[in-house]
């Protein structure tokens, strides 16, 4: 009985989730990031986020992740679904999965993604069997599809696209460009 309750609670957590947010979750300044976990430009932005943006703005700004797996990337959708599953277990693990997946995009191939997912789970104390089963879960796939459709409706076509309080920064933008947008949004909201 305890196992059934635990599995049910894990399922509820995994499927009742909203977007993954780093930084100050309740900030009026939001950077909504439409990303593809197989995208080299997204991996570059992830590095910028970790090394520059979060240290400087994490206490003031919400960085919200949205899935936008491009059709041209063979394992991006599976990675997004896995990220949703892992995020449902732990937001910290979800962030770590996104970070490590993007750091390894040159090593991961369509035929090796599940093996890579298994290794990730084993090294982070997660059940690799449950993670593999989650890849075909219709509810998790629907969450990814919902993000994709919302992005498409907003005119998103390339990744990464970061919307700083609605102002778009698309694909290859500099630290200076997005920082200027964030600074402007902070000023507009009276945040120093």
CSV table of C-alpha atoms in Angstrom, one decimal:
chain,number,residue,atom,x,y,z
A,1,UNK,CA,0.0,0.0,0.0
A,2,UNK,CA,2.8,2.4,0.9
A,3,UNK,CA,4.4,1.8,-2.5
A,4,UNK,CA,1.2,2.6,-4.4
A,5,UNK,CA,0.8,5.8,-2.4
A,6,UNK,CA,4.4,6.8,-3.1
A,7,UNK,CA,4.0,6.0,-6.8
A,8,UNK,CA,0.7,8.0,-6.9
A,9,UNK,CA,2.3,11.0,-5.2
A,10,UNK,CA,5.3,10.9,-7.6
A,11,UNK,CA,2.8,10.8,-10.6
A,12,UNK,CA,0.8,13.7,-9.2
A,13,UNK,CA,4.0,15.7,-8.7
A,14,UNK,CA,5.2,14.9,-12.2
A,15,UNK,CA,2.0,15.9,-13.9
A,16,UNK,CA,0.9,18.9,-11.8
A,17,UNK,CA,4.0,20.8,-12.5
A,18,UNK,CA,4.3,24.2,-14.0
A,19,UNK,CA,7.3,25.6,-15.7
A,20,UNK,CA,10.7,25.1,-14.2
A,21,UNK,CA,11.9,28.4,-12.7
A,22,UNK,CA,15.4,29.3,-11.5
A,23,UNK,CA,16.1,32.5,-9.6
A,24,UNK,CA,13.5,34.5,-7.8
A,25,UNK,CA,10.3,32.7,-8.6
A,26,UNK,CA,7.9,35.5,-7.6
A,27,UNK,CA,9.8,38.3,-9.5
A,28,UNK,CA,7.8,40.6,-11.8
A,29,UNK,CA,10.8,40.4,-14.1
A,30,UNK,CA,10.7,37.1,-16.1
A,31,UNK,CA,13.0,35.7,-18.6
A,32,UNK,CA,11.0,33.0,-20.4
A,33,UNK,CA,13.5,30.7,-22.2
A,34,UNK,CA,12.2,28.6,-25.0
A,35,UNK,CA,14.8,25.9,-25.4
A,36,UNK,CA,15.7,22.6,-27.2
A,37,UNK,CA,17.9,20.4,-25.1
A,38,UNK,CA,19.8,19.2,-28.3
A,39,UNK,CA,20.5,22.7,-29.5
A,40,UNK,CA,24.1,23.9,-29.5
A,41,UNK,CA,23.0,27.6,-29.2
A,42,UNK,CA,20.8,26.6,-26.2
A,43,UNK,CA,23.9,24.9,-24.6
A,44,UNK,CA,25.8,28.1,-25.1
A,45,UNK,CA,23.0,30.1,-23.5
A,46,UNK,CA,22.8,27.6,-20.6
A,47,UNK,CA,26.5,28.2,-19.9
A,48,UNK,CA,25.9,32.0,-20.0
A,49,UNK,CA,22.9,31.5,-17.7
A,50,UNK,CA,24.9,29.5,-15.2
A,51,UNK,CA,28.1,31.5,-15.3
A,52,UNK,CA,26.9,35.1,-15.7
A,53,UNK,CA,23.1,35.7,-15.6
A,54,UNK,CA,22.1,33.6,-12.5
A,55,UNK,CA,25.0,34.9,-10.4
A,56,UNK,CA,24.2,38.5,-11.3
A,57,UNK,CA,20.4,38.4,-11.5
A,58,UNK,CA,19.2,35.2,-9.7
A,59,UNK,CA,18.1,37.1,-6.6
A,60,UNK,CA,16.0,39.5,-8.6
A,61,UNK,CA,14.8,37.7,-11.8
A,62,UNK,CA,12.8,34.6,-12.6
A,63,UNK,CA,14.3,32.5,-15.3
A,64,UNK,CA,11.5,30.2,-16.6
A,65,UNK,CA,12.2,27.2,-18.9
A,66,UNK,CA,9.9,26.2,-21.6
A,67,UNK,CA,10.4,23.2,-23.9
A,68,UNK,CA,10.6,23.8,-27.6
A,69,UNK,CA,12.2,20.6,-29.2
A,70,UNK,CA,12.8,21.2,-32.8
A,71,UNK,CA,11.8,18.5,-35.3
A,72,UNK,CA,15.3,18.5,-36.8
A,73,UNK,CA,16.8,17.2,-33.6
A,74,UNK,CA,16.4,13.5,-33.3
A,75,UNK,CA,16.4,13.1,-29.5
A,76,UNK,CA,15.3,16.6,-28.3
A,77,UNK,CA,11.7,15.6,-27.6
A,78,UNK,CA,12.7,12.6,-25.6
A,79,UNK,CA,15.1,14.7,-23.6
A,80,UNK,CA,12.3,17.3,-22.9
A,81,UNK,CA,10.0,14.5,-21.7
A,82,UNK,CA,12.7,13.1,-19.5
A,83,UNK,CA,13.4,16.5,-18.1
A,84,UNK,CA,9.7,16.9,-17.2
A,85,UNK,CA,9.7,13.5,-15.5
A,86,UNK,CA,12.9,14.3,-13.5
A,87,UNK,CA,11.6,17.8,-12.7
A,88,UNK,CA,8.5,16.2,-11.2
A,89,UNK,CA,10.7,14.3,-8.8
A,90,UNK,CA,12.9,17.3,-7.9
A,91,UNK,CA,13.3,20.8,-9.4
A,92,UNK,CA,17.0,20.7,-8.5
A,93,UNK,CA,17.4,17.4,-10.4
A,94,UNK,CA,15.4,18.8,-13.3
A,95,UNK,CA,17.8,21.7,-13.5
A,96,UNK,CA,20.8,19.4,-13.3
A,97,UNK,CA,19.4,17.2,-16.0
A,98,UNK,CA,18.9,20.1,-18.4
A,99,UNK,CA,22.4,21.4,-17.6
A,100,UNK,CA,24.2,18.1,-18.0
A,101,UNK,CA,22.2,17.1,-21.1
A,102,UNK,CA,23.1,20.4,-22.9
A,103,UNK,CA,26.7,20.0,-21.8
A,104,UNK,CA,26.8,16.5,-23.4
A,105,UNK,CA,25.0,17.2,-26.7
A,106,UNK,CA,28.0,16.4,-28.8
A,107,UNK,CA,28.3,12.9,-27.2
A,108,UNK,CA,24.6,12.0,-27.2
A,109,UNK,CA,23.1,10.5,-30.4
A,110,UNK,CA,19.6,9.3,-31.2
A,111,UNK,CA,20.6,5.7,-30.5
A,112,UNK,CA,22.4,6.5,-27.3
A,113,UNK,CA,20.0,8.9,-25.6
A,114,UNK,CA,18.3,6.2,-23.4
A,115,UNK,CA,21.8,4.9,-22.3
A,116,UNK,CA,22.8,8.4,-21.4
A,117,UNK,CA,19.5,8.9,-19.5
A,118,UNK,CA,20.2,5.6,-17.6
A,119,UNK,CA,23.7,6.8,-16.6
A,120,UNK,CA,22.4,10.1,-15.5
A,121,UNK,CA,19.7,8.5,-13.3
A,122,UNK,CA,22.2,6.1,-11.8
A,123,UNK,CA,24.6,8.8,-11.0
A,124,UNK,CA,21.9,11.0,-9.4
A,125,UNK,CA,20.1,8.4,-7.4
A,126,UNK,CA,17.1,8.2,-9.7
A,127,UNK,CA,15.4,5.0,-10.9
A,128,UNK,CA,16.5,4.6,-14.6
A,129,UNK,CA,13.6,2.2,-15.3
A,130,UNK,CA,11.0,4.7,-14.3
A,131,UNK,CA,12.8,7.4,-16.3
A,132,UNK,CA,12.8,5.2,-19.4
A,133,UNK,CA,9.1,4.3,-19.0
A,134,UNK,CA,8.3,8.0,-18.6
A,135,UNK,CA,9.5,8.7,-22.2
A,136,UNK,CA,6.3,7.2,-23.5
A,137,UNK,CA,4.0,8.7,-20.9
A,138,UNK,CA,1.2,10.6,-22.7
A,139,UNK,CA,0.8,13.1,-20.0
A,140,UNK,CA,4.4,14.1,-19.9
A,141,UNK,CA,4.5,14.3,-23.7
A,142,UNK,CA,1.4,16.5,-23.6
A,143,UNK,CA,3.2,18.9,-21.3
A,144,UNK,CA,6.1,19.2,-23.8
A,145,UNK,CA,3.6,19.6,-26.7
A,146,UNK,CA,1.7,22.3,-24.8
A,147,UNK,CA,4.9,24.3,-24.4
A,148,UNK,CA,5.7,23.8,-28.0
A,149,UNK,CA,2.3,24.9,-29.2
A,150,UNK,CA,2.3,27.9,-26.9
A,151,UNK,CA,5.7,28.9,-28.3
A,152,UNK,CA,4.5,28.5,-31.9
A,153,UNK,CA,1.5,30.6,-31.1
A,154,UNK,CA,3.8,33.3,-29.8
A,155,UNK,CA,5.9,33.2,-33.0
A,156,UNK,CA,8.8,31.2,-31.6
A,157,UNK,CA,10.6,29.4,-34.4
A,158,UNK,CA,14.3,29.2,-33.3
A,159,UNK,CA,16.1,28.3,-30.1
A,160,UNK,CA,17.0,29.6,-27.7
A,161,UNK,CA,14.4,32.4,-27.7
A,162,UNK,CA,14.4,34.3,-24.4
A,163,UNK,CA,11.6,36.7,-23.7
A,164,UNK,CA,12.6,39.4,-21.1
A,165,UNK,CA,9.3,40.6,-19.9
A,166,UNK,CA,8.1,40.0,-23.5
A,167,UNK,CA,11.2,41.5,-25.3
A,168,UNK,CA,12.6,38.8,-27.6
A,169,UNK,CA,16.2,37.7,-27.7
A,170,UNK,CA,16.6,35.1,-30.5
A,171,UNK,CA,19.1,32.4,-31.1
A,172,UNK,CA,22.5,34.1,-30.9
A,173,UNK,CA,22.5,37.1,-28.7
A,174,UNK,CA,25.3,38.4,-26.5
A,175,UNK,CA,25.5,38.7,-22.8
A,176,UNK,CA,25.5,42.4,-23.1
A,177,UNK,CA,22.3,42.4,-25.2
A,178,UNK,CA,20.3,40.3,-22.8
A,179,UNK,CA,21.8,42.0,-19.7
A,180,UNK,CA,20.6,45.4,-21.1
A,181,UNK,CA,17.1,43.9,-21.6
A,182,UNK,CA,17.1,42.6,-18.0
A,183,UNK,CA,18.4,45.9,-16.6
A,184,UNK,CA,15.7,47.8,-18.4
A,185,UNK,CA,13.0,45.4,-17.1
A,186,UNK,CA,14.4,45.7,-13.5
A,187,UNK,CA,14.3,49.5,-13.8
A,188,UNK,CA,10.8,49.5,-15.2
A,189,UNK,CA,9.7,47.5,-12.2
A,190,UNK,CA,11.6,49.6,-9.6
A,191,UNK,CA,14.0,46.9,-8.7
A,192,UNK,CA,17.6,47.8,-8.1
